[in-house]
Structure formats: structure tokens, C-alpha cells
């Protein structure tokens, strides 16, 4: 039987010893690795003075992880540089924040070659490879060049694919996209991201697409598939029913002191629309004096990518806006925004979600957004809260019973908050039931299977 080799920037062991992919994605990939056997390969998160390609193997609960250390220059150019200062902003439609430097592109290519060189000896002829996300676009091609001719290699993109005209600003766009033809299958969260990809390949590279979703340039071809990621709904429901979740639920209810809680949970990232969210909430406070002191917003936002300047700016920007709103509106017994910069264990988070009457998930652009699904999975079926969700999150395609909003419009989001607060219980239950059915059916196991089926259906190389 084939083994599975997962390759991503960071890896995650079942005991949580290495950080990186967390929650549902990690659980799903670990389950696949347990079933098929194999290895999860990636960067350890550690630095080394000189790259040696020495691999650190660990085995935990039936999952083997293999990690390597990188040089400081690698991390600057590949991770902080090309991945987080070039591709991430550009792929989230923030060309204004994207930085184009040849050293970043060079470092990105070098690290992908280092990954390929190091992981290559671990790969056997029958192994199936699954490469994750935008850190690793050229990896498939580098592996093919090193002799992985017959392995099935799939690639999944966790972030949006930007419109063609935006992508044209990337100096290496053509080369980068050509490398993707080394994969057998490329997966996207939504039809929209896939269509943007096809649009670029057609218009700029004369690619042709067949009705079955095979994209061709000359003699090279790749199968495209839409596979929206889900959460592990069963795992999350169990978390929500745990003692820890109940404690945090009760603690939140007590501290809410009879007021209605609105919750936001996001990595501190400009793509998540936090500033717009705060401004929309302020508008709600101004427009609805009667409701004003009946609500508060809890925003949990642990800092991420803190060495990148645009992240430092968003952080101080948010401190400014939340401070100003609290300064202008707070009273002796009420603070409108509780703004918390730290991460919490997932069971605690589940209790917090359940205690919130509104889940406010308003990214300006998001590949999928798993917080929206977790919020739904944590609700009390008898008295569920209301999900307010950005139209520009990939999740909106599957979650049309949420209150969908344009996150750029403070008026629309403010109106949505009022609508959600006044929504009768029957309607909340009906919407929640439909959302929960989707979250349960199209969960992370479904996602993994959908992608794996597409990969296994590709005709075997000869
Ligand atoms: P992210 O941009 O990280 O993921 P998201 O999908 O919302 O966004 O996942 C965040 C995860 O981190 C959730 O599981 C959430 O519970 C957890 N998390 C966030 N804040 C936390 C906190 N304070 N404490 C503890 N946990 C916290 C990228 C893409 C998304 C895509 C995913 C998966 O940007 O669009 O949905 O990958 O493909």
C-alpha cells in the first residue's frame, strides 16, 4: 500500500510538540498519516548557522514527523519575505502591501530546493505526496527534477487565488505558475479561486481547460479540483461538551453580567478585517443608543508574523481604534470592546463561542475561514447564536444561511448586528440547523477524501 508524505512549511505532531498547522487540519492530516503510514515533513521553526539538511525525526501517537532547521537568511527571504511579504498580501488582494524583491524570490526558490533535496531520500516509488500551501509552489517541480517521476503529487492552496490583473504584478508569476504543472492535482477551496487561476493560465499562458477540469499548456497538464476544507465537527462537538468548555462558558456568562456577547476570533492579520469590524461595531453603538449598553464585543486576536512590518502596523492601528472607541463610549460599569491579544486552548475557545450570541467573522478576503465553522459547531442547539459572515470568505459559499455581509461596509455590518440581536429563536434555530448540517457533512475528513480521490483518479504515470 502507498504511504503518504505530507509536506508543508510547518508540521504538527499529535502531542502538540511542534506548532504550525493546528486544529482540524492537523487532526485530519495526522489521521491520514496514521491510516496510510508515512511522514509529515517541514521546517522545525528553528534556526541553524549553516544549513546541513539534517533531519530530526519524531514519532508520536503513530505519526512520524521529520523536520529541518533553516538559516536566518532563509527565514528572512523565504518565510518573512516571499511567503509573508509578497505572496500573502498579493493573494489577499493587498497589492498595496506586497513587496517585490529579487532576494525574496531567490530565497524562496532556494528553500524549496533545500526542502526537495532533503526530503527526496525519504520518498519511495509508491509514495503519494501531498504538498500544502503557498510556501511550497515550486516544490513539486523540484521533486520531479530529482527523480520523483512516477509518484502522485498533489498540491492544496489554503488561501485565495487572486484575480489575473493583480497577479500580473508579480514579477515571477509565469515561472511560478508553470512550476504548478509538475503536480498531478491542484486543489482550491472554492470555484472562484479556481476560476481565477484558470483565467490567468488561459489569458497569459495560452492554457486550455477541458470540461473535466484538466488544464493544459503544451504537453503538460494538471487536474484541478474544488475541495472546501472543513473542521473535525465530531472532535469540536466533543470539545464543546468538555468540562473545560463548560467552565469557560460559565465564566463568560458571569462576566457578561446579563449583557449580550459578540465574539470575534482571528489571527491578528490585515486580511481579517479587524479595523473595519471595530468601526462597524462603533457605528452600531452610535446608531442604536437603546441597545448600546446591552452588548459588548470580545475580540480575541493573537499576534502572528510579528517580525513583518505590516503586521506591526495593523497591531498598533487596532490598539488605537479600540482604545479610541472604548475611551469615547465606556462607562463606569461597561467597556464596549474587550480586546485580547492571546491564543487560548481549543476547548476554552469552544466555551467562549457558545457563550456568544453573535459570531462576527468579517475577513476582507479569506481562503476559507474555519472560525465560522467552529462557531457554528459550538452552539447550543436549543438556543444557538447567529453567525455574521463576510461574503469574501471562502466559507460564505457553503454557509449561505449565515447573515452574509460586505465587510467593507460599516453600515451593512452594523445593520447585521442589529438584525442578529433581534432575531427570534425559531429563525436562529432554523438557520443554525442548516449551517450545522453543512459543517457536519462537509467536514475535514470529507475534504481530505475529496482531494485524495481526485489524486488517486489521475491516470497512473507510465
Ligand atoms: P488562517 O488564516 O489561520 O488559516 P482560519 O481558517 O480562521 O484562518 O483558522 C484559524 C484557526 O486558528 C482556527 O482553527 C481557530 O480556532 C484558531 N485560532 C484563531 N485564533 C485563536 C486563538 N486566539 N486561540 C486559539 N486558537 C485560535 C488559513 C487560511 C484560511 C483557511 C485555513 C485552512 O487563511 O482561509 O480556512 O488556512 O485552510
Short mmCIF file of N, CA and C in Angstrom, two decimals, residues 288-363:
data_model
loop_
_atom_site.label_atom_id
_atom_site.label_comp_id
_atom_site.label_asym_id
_atom_site.label_seq_id
_atom_site.Cartn_x
_atom_site.Cartn_y
_atom_site.Cartn_z
N UNK A 288 -27.59 52.96 17.66
CA UNK A 288 -28.58 52.24 18.48
C UNK A 288 -28.39 52.50 19.97
N UNK A 289 -28.67 53.73 20.40
CA UNK A 289 -28.40 54.08 21.80
C UNK A 289 -29.10 53.16 22.80
N UNK A 290 -30.28 52.65 22.41
CA UNK A 290 -31.03 51.81 23.36
C UNK A 290 -30.33 50.48 23.59
N UNK A 291 -29.67 49.97 22.58
CA UNK A 291 -29.03 48.65 22.70
C UNK A 291 -27.61 48.77 23.25
N UNK A 292 -27.11 49.99 23.17
CA UNK A 292 -25.69 50.24 23.42
C UNK A 292 -25.10 49.45 24.58
N UNK A 293 -25.64 49.68 25.76
CA UNK A 293 -25.01 49.07 26.93
C UNK A 293 -25.48 47.65 27.20
N UNK A 294 -26.27 47.15 26.27
CA UNK A 294 -26.74 45.76 26.42
C UNK A 294 -25.77 44.76 25.80
N UNK A 295 -24.77 45.26 25.07
CA UNK A 295 -23.87 44.35 24.35
C UNK A 295 -22.40 44.67 24.67
N UNK A 296 -21.53 43.74 24.36
CA UNK A 296 -20.10 44.06 24.28
C UNK A 296 -19.46 43.13 23.26
N UNK A 297 -18.35 43.60 22.71
CA UNK A 297 -17.62 42.81 21.72
C UNK A 297 -16.35 42.26 22.37
N UNK A 298 -16.20 40.93 22.32
CA UNK A 298 -14.94 40.31 22.76
C UNK A 298 -14.16 39.96 21.50
N UNK A 299 -13.05 40.60 21.29
CA UNK A 299 -12.21 40.28 20.13
C UNK A 299 -10.93 39.61 20.61
N UNK A 300 -10.76 38.35 20.24
CA UNK A 300 -9.55 37.61 20.57
C UNK A 300 -8.67 37.59 19.34
N UNK A 301 -7.46 38.13 19.45
CA UNK A 301 -6.60 38.23 18.27
C UNK A 301 -5.14 38.05 18.64
N UNK A 302 -4.66 36.80 18.67
CA UNK A 302 -3.25 36.59 18.98
C UNK A 302 -2.37 37.09 17.85
N UNK A 303 -1.29 37.81 18.19
CA UNK A 303 -0.40 38.33 17.15
C UNK A 303 0.21 37.21 16.32
N UNK A 304 0.40 37.46 15.04
CA UNK A 304 1.11 36.50 14.19
C UNK A 304 2.11 37.28 13.33
N UNK A 305 3.13 36.60 12.85
CA UNK A 305 4.12 37.18 11.92
C UNK A 305 4.65 38.53 12.40
N UNK A 306 4.98 38.58 13.70
CA UNK A 306 5.28 39.86 14.34
C UNK A 306 6.53 40.53 13.79
N UNK A 307 7.39 39.77 13.06
CA UNK A 307 8.58 40.44 12.54
C UNK A 307 8.33 41.13 11.19
N UNK A 308 7.13 41.03 10.68
CA UNK A 308 6.81 41.69 9.41
C UNK A 308 6.16 43.04 9.73
N UNK A 309 6.65 44.10 9.09
CA UNK A 309 6.24 45.45 9.47
C UNK A 309 4.73 45.69 9.32
N UNK A 310 4.14 45.16 8.24
CA UNK A 310 2.71 45.43 8.04
C UNK A 310 1.88 44.85 9.19
N UNK A 311 2.41 43.81 9.85
CA UNK A 311 1.70 43.22 10.99
C UNK A 311 1.88 44.08 12.24
N UNK A 312 3.04 44.72 12.36
CA UNK A 312 3.24 45.63 13.49
C UNK A 312 2.30 46.83 13.33
N UNK A 313 2.15 47.28 12.07
CA UNK A 313 1.28 48.44 11.83
C UNK A 313 -0.18 48.12 12.14
N UNK A 314 -0.64 46.93 11.68
CA UNK A 314 -2.04 46.60 11.94
C UNK A 314 -2.28 46.48 13.44
N UNK A 315 -1.26 45.96 14.13
CA UNK A 315 -1.42 45.81 15.58
C UNK A 315 -1.56 47.17 16.27
N UNK A 316 -0.66 48.11 15.93
CA UNK A 316 -0.79 49.39 16.63
C UNK A 316 -2.02 50.14 16.14
N UNK A 317 -2.40 49.94 14.88
CA UNK A 317 -3.64 50.56 14.38
C UNK A 317 -4.85 50.10 15.18
N UNK A 318 -4.90 48.82 15.45
CA UNK A 318 -6.05 48.26 16.18
C UNK A 318 -6.07 48.72 17.63
N UNK A 319 -4.87 48.84 18.21
CA UNK A 319 -4.82 49.35 19.58
C UNK A 319 -5.38 50.75 19.62
N UNK A 320 -5.03 51.54 18.60
CA UNK A 320 -5.53 52.92 18.52
C UNK A 320 -7.05 52.96 18.39
N UNK A 321 -7.59 52.19 17.45
CA UNK A 321 -9.04 52.24 17.20
C UNK A 321 -9.82 51.71 18.41
N UNK A 322 -9.37 50.57 18.98
CA UNK A 322 -10.13 50.02 20.10
C UNK A 322 -10.03 50.96 21.30
N UNK A 323 -8.85 51.53 21.51
CA UNK A 323 -8.68 52.48 22.62
C UNK A 323 -9.57 53.70 22.44
N UNK A 324 -9.63 54.21 21.21
CA UNK A 324 -10.46 55.39 20.96
C UNK A 324 -11.94 55.08 21.20
N UNK A 325 -12.39 53.92 20.69
CA UNK A 325 -13.82 53.56 20.86
C UNK A 325 -14.13 53.37 22.33
N UNK A 326 -13.25 52.67 23.02
CA UNK A 326 -13.51 52.46 24.46
C UNK A 326 -13.48 53.79 25.21
N UNK A 327 -12.52 54.65 24.84
CA UNK A 327 -12.42 55.95 25.50
C UNK A 327 -13.68 56.77 25.30
N UNK A 328 -14.22 56.71 24.10
CA UNK A 328 -15.38 57.55 23.77
C UNK A 328 -16.67 57.01 24.37
N UNK A 329 -16.79 55.68 24.50
CA UNK A 329 -18.09 55.10 24.86
C UNK A 329 -18.17 54.46 26.24
N UNK A 330 -17.03 54.07 26.82
CA UNK A 330 -17.09 53.27 28.05
C UNK A 330 -17.73 54.04 29.20
N UNK A 331 -18.27 53.28 30.14
CA UNK A 331 -18.87 53.88 31.33
C UNK A 331 -18.27 53.22 32.56
N UNK A 332 -18.70 53.63 33.74
CA UNK A 332 -18.12 53.05 34.95
C UNK A 332 -18.27 51.54 34.99
N UNK A 333 -19.40 51.06 34.46
CA UNK A 333 -19.67 49.63 34.59
C UNK A 333 -19.69 48.92 33.23
N UNK A 334 -19.10 49.52 32.21
CA UNK A 334 -19.23 48.91 30.88
C UNK A 334 -18.08 49.33 29.96
N UNK A 335 -17.45 48.33 29.32
CA UNK A 335 -16.43 48.60 28.31
C UNK A 335 -16.92 47.97 27.00
N UNK A 336 -17.05 48.75 25.94
CA UNK A 336 -17.66 48.19 24.73
C UNK A 336 -16.83 47.12 24.02
N UNK A 337 -15.49 47.27 24.02
CA UNK A 337 -14.67 46.25 23.34
C UNK A 337 -13.67 45.67 24.34
N UNK A 338 -13.70 44.35 24.47
CA UNK A 338 -12.63 43.67 25.21
C UNK A 338 -11.70 43.11 24.15
N UNK A 339 -10.53 43.66 24.10
CA UNK A 339 -9.60 43.30 23.02
C UNK A 339 -8.44 42.51 23.63
N UNK A 340 -8.32 41.26 23.26
CA UNK A 340 -7.39 40.35 23.93
C UNK A 340 -6.38 39.80 22.92
N UNK A 341 -5.09 40.00 23.22
CA UNK A 341 -4.06 39.56 22.27
C UNK A 341 -3.41 38.23 22.62
N UNK A 342 -4.20 37.24 22.90
CA UNK A 342 -3.54 35.95 23.13
C UNK A 342 -4.36 34.78 22.61
N UNK A 343 -3.67 33.66 22.46
CA UNK A 343 -4.35 32.45 21.99
C UNK A 343 -4.91 31.69 23.18
N UNK A 344 -5.92 30.86 22.95
CA UNK A 344 -6.50 30.04 24.01
C UNK A 344 -6.59 28.60 23.54
N UNK A 345 -6.55 27.65 24.49
CA UNK A 345 -6.76 26.25 24.11
C UNK A 345 -8.11 26.10 23.43
N UNK A 346 -8.21 25.12 22.56
CA UNK A 346 -9.41 24.99 21.74
C UNK A 346 -10.68 24.70 22.55
N UNK A 347 -10.52 24.00 23.69
CA UNK A 347 -11.72 23.73 24.49
C UNK A 347 -12.24 25.00 25.16
N UNK A 348 -11.30 25.85 25.59
CA UNK A 348 -11.72 27.14 26.17
C UNK A 348 -12.44 27.97 25.10
N UNK A 349 -11.85 27.97 23.92
CA UNK A 349 -12.43 28.71 22.79
C UNK A 349 -13.86 28.22 22.50
N UNK A 350 -14.05 26.91 22.56
CA UNK A 350 -15.37 26.34 22.27
C UNK A 350 -16.42 26.90 23.25
N UNK A 351 -16.04 27.01 24.53
CA UNK A 351 -16.95 27.58 25.53
C UNK A 351 -17.25 29.05 25.26
N UNK A 352 -16.22 29.78 24.82
CA UNK A 352 -16.40 31.20 24.51
C UNK A 352 -17.36 31.36 23.32
N UNK A 353 -17.15 30.57 22.29
CA UNK A 353 -18.06 30.63 21.12
C UNK A 353 -19.52 30.40 21.56
N UNK A 354 -19.69 29.41 22.43
CA UNK A 354 -21.05 29.04 22.83
C UNK A 354 -21.72 30.13 23.64
N UNK A 355 -20.91 30.88 24.37
CA UNK A 355 -21.47 31.94 25.22
C UNK A 355 -21.82 33.19 24.41
N UNK A 356 -21.42 33.24 23.13
CA UNK A 356 -21.63 34.46 22.34
C UNK A 356 -22.90 34.36 21.50
N UNK A 357 -23.75 35.37 21.59
CA UNK A 357 -24.99 35.40 20.81
C UNK A 357 -24.70 35.66 19.32
N UNK A 358 -23.57 36.35 19.07
CA UNK A 358 -23.21 36.62 17.68
C UNK A 358 -21.74 36.24 17.45
N UNK A 359 -21.49 35.52 16.36
CA UNK A 359 -20.11 35.27 15.91
C UNK A 359 -19.86 36.22 14.76
N UNK A 360 -18.90 37.12 14.95
CA UNK A 360 -18.66 38.15 13.93
C UNK A 360 -17.40 37.79 13.16
N UNK A 361 -17.58 37.29 11.95
CA UNK A 361 -16.46 36.78 11.16
C UNK A 361 -16.43 37.57 9.85
N UNK A 362 -15.61 38.63 9.82
CA UNK A 362 -15.72 39.56 8.70
C UNK A 362 -14.39 39.81 7.99
N UNK A 363 -13.72 38.76 7.53
CA UNK A 363 -12.47 38.99 6.79
C UNK A 363 -12.73 39.74 5.48
#
